[in-house]
Amino acid sequence: GAVVSQHPSWVICKSGTSVKIECRSLDFQATTMFWYRQFPKQSLMLMATSNEGSKATYEQGVEKDKFLINHASLTLSTLTVTSAHPEDSSFYICSAGRTGTGSYNEQFFGPGTRLTVL
Amino acid sequence: RKEVEQDPGPFNVPEGATVAFNCTYSNSASQSFFWYRQDCRKEPKLLMSVYSSGNEDGRFTAQLNRASQYISLLIRDSKLSDSATYLCVVNTVLISGNTGKLIFGQGTTLQVKP
């Protein structure tokens, strides 16, 4: 159980276009989903926390108008990179939080989306 | 100062060697600690959680020292398949029903050679 999918797995687009990435929890409900970005040879950096039915919480330095997040259901969150530029090329990974018993709660990661902006 | 610091390596070791990775974290309020493994161009996968009492899973042993804010991972009898980047991860939130926010270290790269 606890499978998270992402679509697409990779995308190449022209500068100025918008790209939507989907993150789905396949076999559990996720009240909270997280969006990360990873540049080559660097670690994952949290971009935003997405809560079902409410506005996302963005990390410092992440432009909310550029990275639009929608979490309309308990199994789906989307990240739209608007007017993408070459510097937005990166590996975007989502994770879904599943509330466990007691105080230990887990995050399950999607396989990631590799975005290349030409 | 980074919230979670690791030696990026790479660590190049022969098969069968024992290798240890270290990690320090800056937020004393951190509550949960993990080691993740990430293969090239893949998502991170949970390797093991880390507890104050220390925990072992086969060839892998993780230790936590809260006083020193230090986490370690020991891999015994290294296999070629252990080659990957190992990420030290810290979660500062301990609220029931809340998954919290994971802070990732830069990762330590391990290359196991035949």
CSV table of C-alpha atoms in Angstrom, one decimal:
chain,number,residue,atom,x,y,z
A,1,GLY,CA,0.0,0.0,0.0
A,2,ALA,CA,0.9,3.7,0.1
A,3,VAL,CA,1.6,4.3,-3.5
A,4,VAL,CA,2.0,7.7,-5.0
A,5,SER,CA,2.1,8.4,-8.7
A,6,GLN,CA,3.1,11.4,-10.6
A,7,HIS,CA,2.3,12.4,-14.2
A,8,PRO,CA,4.1,13.1,-16.4
A,9,SER,CA,7.4,11.4,-15.5
A,10,TRP,CA,9.2,13.8,-17.8
A,11,VAL,CA,8.4,16.8,-19.9
A,12,ILE,CA,10.2,19.1,-22.3
A,13,CYS,CA,8.7,22.4,-23.1
A,14,LYS,CA,9.5,25.8,-24.6
A,15,SER,CA,10.3,28.8,-22.5
A,16,GLY,CA,7.1,30.7,-21.6
A,17,THR,CA,4.8,27.8,-21.6
A,18,SER,CA,3.0,26.4,-18.5
A,19,VAL,CA,3.4,22.9,-17.3
A,20,LYS,CA,1.0,21.0,-15.0
A,21,ILE,CA,2.3,18.1,-12.9
A,22,GLU,CA,-0.2,15.8,-11.1
A,23,CYS,CA,0.4,13.9,-7.9
A,24,ARG,CA,-2.0,11.1,-6.8
A,25,SER,CA,-2.2,8.9,-3.8
A,26,LEU,CA,-3.5,5.7,-5.3
A,27,ASP,CA,-4.5,3.6,-2.3
A,28,PHE,CA,-4.9,6.1,0.6
A,29,GLN,CA,-6.3,9.5,1.3
A,30,ALA,CA,-3.8,12.3,1.7
A,31,THR,CA,-4.9,15.4,3.6
A,32,THR,CA,-1.4,16.9,3.1
A,33,MET,CA,0.8,16.7,0.0
A,34,PHE,CA,4.3,18.2,-0.4
A,35,TRP,CA,6.1,19.5,-3.4
A,36,TYR,CA,9.8,19.4,-3.6
A,37,ARG,CA,12.4,20.5,-6.2
A,38,GLN,CA,15.8,18.9,-6.7
A,39,PHE,CA,18.5,20.5,-8.8
A,40,PRO,CA,21.5,18.3,-10.0
A,41,LYS,CA,23.8,17.3,-7.2
A,42,GLN,CA,21.7,19.1,-4.6
A,43,SER,CA,19.2,17.8,-2.1
A,44,LEU,CA,15.4,18.0,-2.1
A,45,MET,CA,14.1,21.4,-1.2
A,46,LEU,CA,10.5,21.8,0.0
A,47,MET,CA,8.6,24.2,-2.2
A,48,ALA,CA,5.2,24.1,-0.6
A,49,THR,CA,2.8,22.2,1.6
A,50,SER,CA,-0.5,21.5,0.0
A,51,ASN,CA,-3.6,20.9,2.2
A,52,GLU,CA,-6.8,19.6,0.8
A,53,GLY,CA,-9.4,22.3,0.5
A,54,SER,CA,-7.2,25.2,1.5
A,55,LYS,CA,-4.5,27.3,0.1
A,56,ALA,CA,-1.0,25.9,-0.1
A,57,THR,CA,1.8,27.1,2.2
A,58,TYR,CA,4.8,28.2,0.3
A,59,GLU,CA,8.4,28.1,1.6
A,60,GLN,CA,10.4,31.3,1.7
A,61,GLY,CA,11.7,32.3,-1.7
A,62,VAL,CA,9.1,30.2,-3.7
A,63,GLU,CA,6.8,32.4,-5.8
A,64,LYS,CA,3.2,31.3,-5.3
A,65,ASP,CA,2.1,33.0,-8.5
A,66,LYS,CA,4.6,31.1,-10.5
A,67,PHE,CA,4.1,27.7,-8.9
A,68,LEU,CA,0.4,27.2,-8.6
A,69,ILE,CA,-0.8,24.4,-6.4
A,70,ASN,CA,-4.3,23.0,-6.3
A,71,HIS,CA,-5.3,20.2,-3.9
A,72,ALA,CA,-8.9,19.7,-4.8
A,73,SER,CA,-9.4,16.2,-3.5
A,74,LEU,CA,-7.9,13.9,-0.9
A,75,THR,CA,-6.0,11.9,-3.6
A,76,LEU,CA,-4.9,14.6,-6.0
A,77,SER,CA,-2.7,17.6,-5.9
A,78,THR,CA,-1.4,19.5,-9.0
A,79,LEU,CA,1.6,21.8,-9.4
A,80,THR,CA,1.5,24.2,-12.4
A,81,VAL,CA,4.8,25.9,-13.4
A,82,THR,CA,3.6,29.0,-15.1
A,83,SER,CA,5.6,30.7,-17.8
A,84,ALA,CA,8.4,28.3,-17.4
A,85,HIS,CA,12.0,29.4,-18.0
A,86,PRO,CA,15.2,27.3,-18.4
A,87,GLU,CA,16.1,28.0,-14.7
A,88,ASP,CA,12.9,26.1,-13.7
A,89,SER,CA,14.4,22.9,-15.2
A,90,SER,CA,14.6,20.6,-12.3
A,91,PHE,CA,13.3,17.3,-10.8
A,92,TYR,CA,10.0,17.9,-9.2
A,93,ILE,CA,8.9,15.4,-6.6
A,94,CYS,CA,5.7,15.2,-4.6
A,95,SER,CA,5.0,13.3,-1.4
A,96,ALA,CA,1.7,12.4,0.3
A,97,GLY,CA,1.3,12.3,4.0
A,98,ARG,CA,-0.6,9.5,5.6
A,99,THR,CA,-1.7,9.8,9.1
A,100,GLY,CA,-0.5,6.9,11.1
A,101,THR,CA,-1.3,5.6,14.5
A,102,GLY,CA,0.2,7.5,17.4
A,103,SER,CA,2.4,10.4,16.6
A,104,TYR,CA,4.5,8.9,13.8
A,105,ASN,CA,3.2,10.0,10.4
A,106,GLU,CA,4.8,9.0,7.1
A,107,GLN,CA,5.3,10.7,3.8
A,108,PHE,CA,5.3,8.6,0.6
A,109,PHE,CA,7.1,9.9,-2.4
A,110,GLY,CA,6.0,9.9,-6.0
A,111,PRO,CA,8.5,8.9,-8.7
A,112,GLY,CA,9.2,12.5,-9.7
A,113,THR,CA,8.8,14.6,-12.8
A,114,ARG,CA,11.8,15.7,-14.7
A,115,LEU,CA,11.2,19.1,-16.3
A,116,THR,CA,13.4,20.5,-19.1
A,117,VAL,CA,12.6,24.0,-20.3
A,118,LEU,CA,14.3,24.9,-23.6
B,1,ARG,CA,24.4,27.1,8.5
B,2,LYS,CA,22.3,24.4,6.8
B,3,GLU,CA,19.6,22.8,8.9
B,4,VAL,CA,20.9,19.3,8.1
B,5,GLU,CA,24.5,18.8,7.2
B,6,GLN,CA,26.2,15.8,5.7
B,7,ASP,CA,29.5,15.1,4.1
B,8,PRO,CA,28.7,14.7,0.4
B,9,GLY,CA,31.5,12.2,-0.2
B,10,PRO,CA,31.8,10.3,-2.4
B,11,PHE,CA,32.7,7.4,-0.3
B,12,ASN,CA,34.4,4.7,-2.5
B,13,VAL,CA,34.6,1.4,-0.7
B,14,PRO,CA,35.3,-2.2,-1.7
B,15,GLU,CA,32.6,-4.9,-1.5
B,16,GLY,CA,32.4,-6.2,2.0
B,17,ALA,CA,33.6,-3.1,3.7
B,18,THR,CA,31.9,-1.4,6.6
B,19,VAL,CA,31.1,2.3,6.0
B,20,ALA,CA,29.6,4.9,8.3
B,21,PHE,CA,27.8,8.2,7.4
B,22,ASN,CA,27.3,11.0,9.8
B,23,CYS,CA,24.8,13.8,9.9
B,24,THR,CA,24.2,16.8,12.2
B,25,TYR,CA,21.1,18.9,12.5
B,26,SER,CA,20.7,22.4,13.9
B,27,ASN,CA,17.2,22.5,15.2
B,28,SER,CA,17.1,21.1,18.7
B,29,ALA,CA,13.3,20.9,18.4
B,30,SER,CA,13.6,18.2,15.8
B,31,GLN,CA,11.5,15.2,16.6
B,32,SER,CA,11.8,12.5,14.0
B,33,PHE,CA,14.8,11.3,12.1
B,34,PHE,CA,15.2,9.2,9.1
B,35,TRP,CA,17.7,7.9,6.5
B,36,TYR,CA,16.5,7.8,3.0
B,37,ARG,CA,18.2,6.2,0.0
B,38,GLN,CA,18.1,7.9,-3.4
B,39,ASP,CA,19.3,6.2,-6.6
B,40,CYS,CA,20.3,8.3,-9.6
B,41,ARG,CA,17.3,10.2,-11.2
B,42,LYS,CA,14.9,8.5,-8.8
B,43,GLU,CA,12.7,9.5,-5.9
B,44,PRO,CA,14.1,9.0,-2.3
B,45,LYS,CA,13.0,5.9,-0.6
B,46,LEU,CA,12.8,5.4,3.2
B,47,LEU,CA,15.6,3.2,4.4
B,48,MET,CA,14.9,3.4,8.1
B,49,SER,CA,13.8,5.6,10.9
B,50,VAL,CA,16.2,6.5,13.6
B,51,TYR,CA,15.5,6.3,17.3
B,52,SER,CA,17.4,7.4,20.4
B,53,SER,CA,17.8,3.8,21.4
B,54,GLY,CA,19.4,3.0,18.1
B,55,ASN,CA,18.0,0.5,15.6
B,56,GLU,CA,19.2,-2.1,13.3
B,57,ASP,CA,17.8,-3.6,10.1
B,58,GLY,CA,19.9,-6.3,8.7
B,59,ARG,CA,23.3,-4.8,7.7
B,60,PHE,CA,22.1,-1.3,8.5
B,61,THR,CA,22.4,0.3,11.9
B,62,ALA,CA,21.2,3.8,12.7
B,63,GLN,CA,22.0,5.8,15.8
B,64,LEU,CA,20.7,9.1,17.2
B,65,ASN,CA,22.5,11.3,19.8
B,66,ARG,CA,20.0,14.1,20.7
B,67,ALA,CA,22.5,15.8,23.0
B,68,SER,CA,25.0,16.3,20.2
B,69,GLN,CA,22.3,16.6,17.5
B,70,TYR,CA,24.0,13.9,15.6
B,71,ILE,CA,22.7,11.0,13.5
B,72,SER,CA,24.7,8.1,12.0
B,73,LEU,CA,24.2,5.2,9.6
B,74,LEU,CA,26.4,2.2,9.6
B,75,ILE,CA,26.4,-0.2,6.7
B,76,ARG,CA,28.2,-3.5,7.2
B,77,ASP,CA,29.3,-6.0,4.5
B,78,SER,CA,28.7,-3.5,1.7
B,79,LYS,CA,27.1,-4.8,-1.5
B,80,LEU,CA,27.4,-3.4,-5.0
B,81,SER,CA,23.7,-2.7,-4.8
B,82,ASP,CA,24.2,-0.4,-1.8
B,83,SER,CA,25.7,2.2,-4.2
B,84,ALA,CA,23.4,5.2,-4.0
B,85,THR,CA,23.0,8.6,-2.2
B,86,TYR,CA,22.0,8.4,1.4
B,87,LEU,CA,19.9,11.3,2.7
B,88,CYS,CA,19.7,12.3,6.3
B,89,VAL,CA,16.2,13.7,7.0
B,90,VAL,CA,14.8,15.5,10.0
B,91,ASN,CA,11.2,16.3,10.9
B,92,THR,CA,10.5,19.0,13.4
B,93,VAL,CA,6.9,18.5,13.9
B,94,LEU,CA,5.4,16.1,16.4
B,95,ILE,CA,1.7,16.7,16.2
B,96,SER,CA,-0.7,13.8,16.0
B,97,GLY,CA,-2.5,13.9,12.7
B,98,ASN,CA,0.1,16.1,11.1
B,99,THR,CA,2.8,14.7,8.9
B,100,GLY,CA,5.1,17.7,9.5
B,101,LYS,CA,7.8,19.0,7.2
B,102,LEU,CA,10.9,17.0,6.2
B,103,ILE,CA,14.2,18.7,6.0
B,104,PHE,CA,16.7,16.9,3.8
B,105,GLY,CA,20.5,16.9,4.0
B,106,GLN,CA,22.5,17.2,0.9
B,107,GLY,CA,23.1,13.5,0.8
B,108,THR,CA,26.2,11.3,1.0
B,109,THR,CA,27.2,9.4,-2.1
B,110,LEU,CA,28.4,5.8,-1.7
B,111,GLN,CA,30.1,3.9,-4.4
B,112,VAL,CA,30.8,0.2,-3.7
B,113,LYS,CA,33.4,-1.3,-6.0
B,114,PRO,CA,33.9,-5.0,-6.8
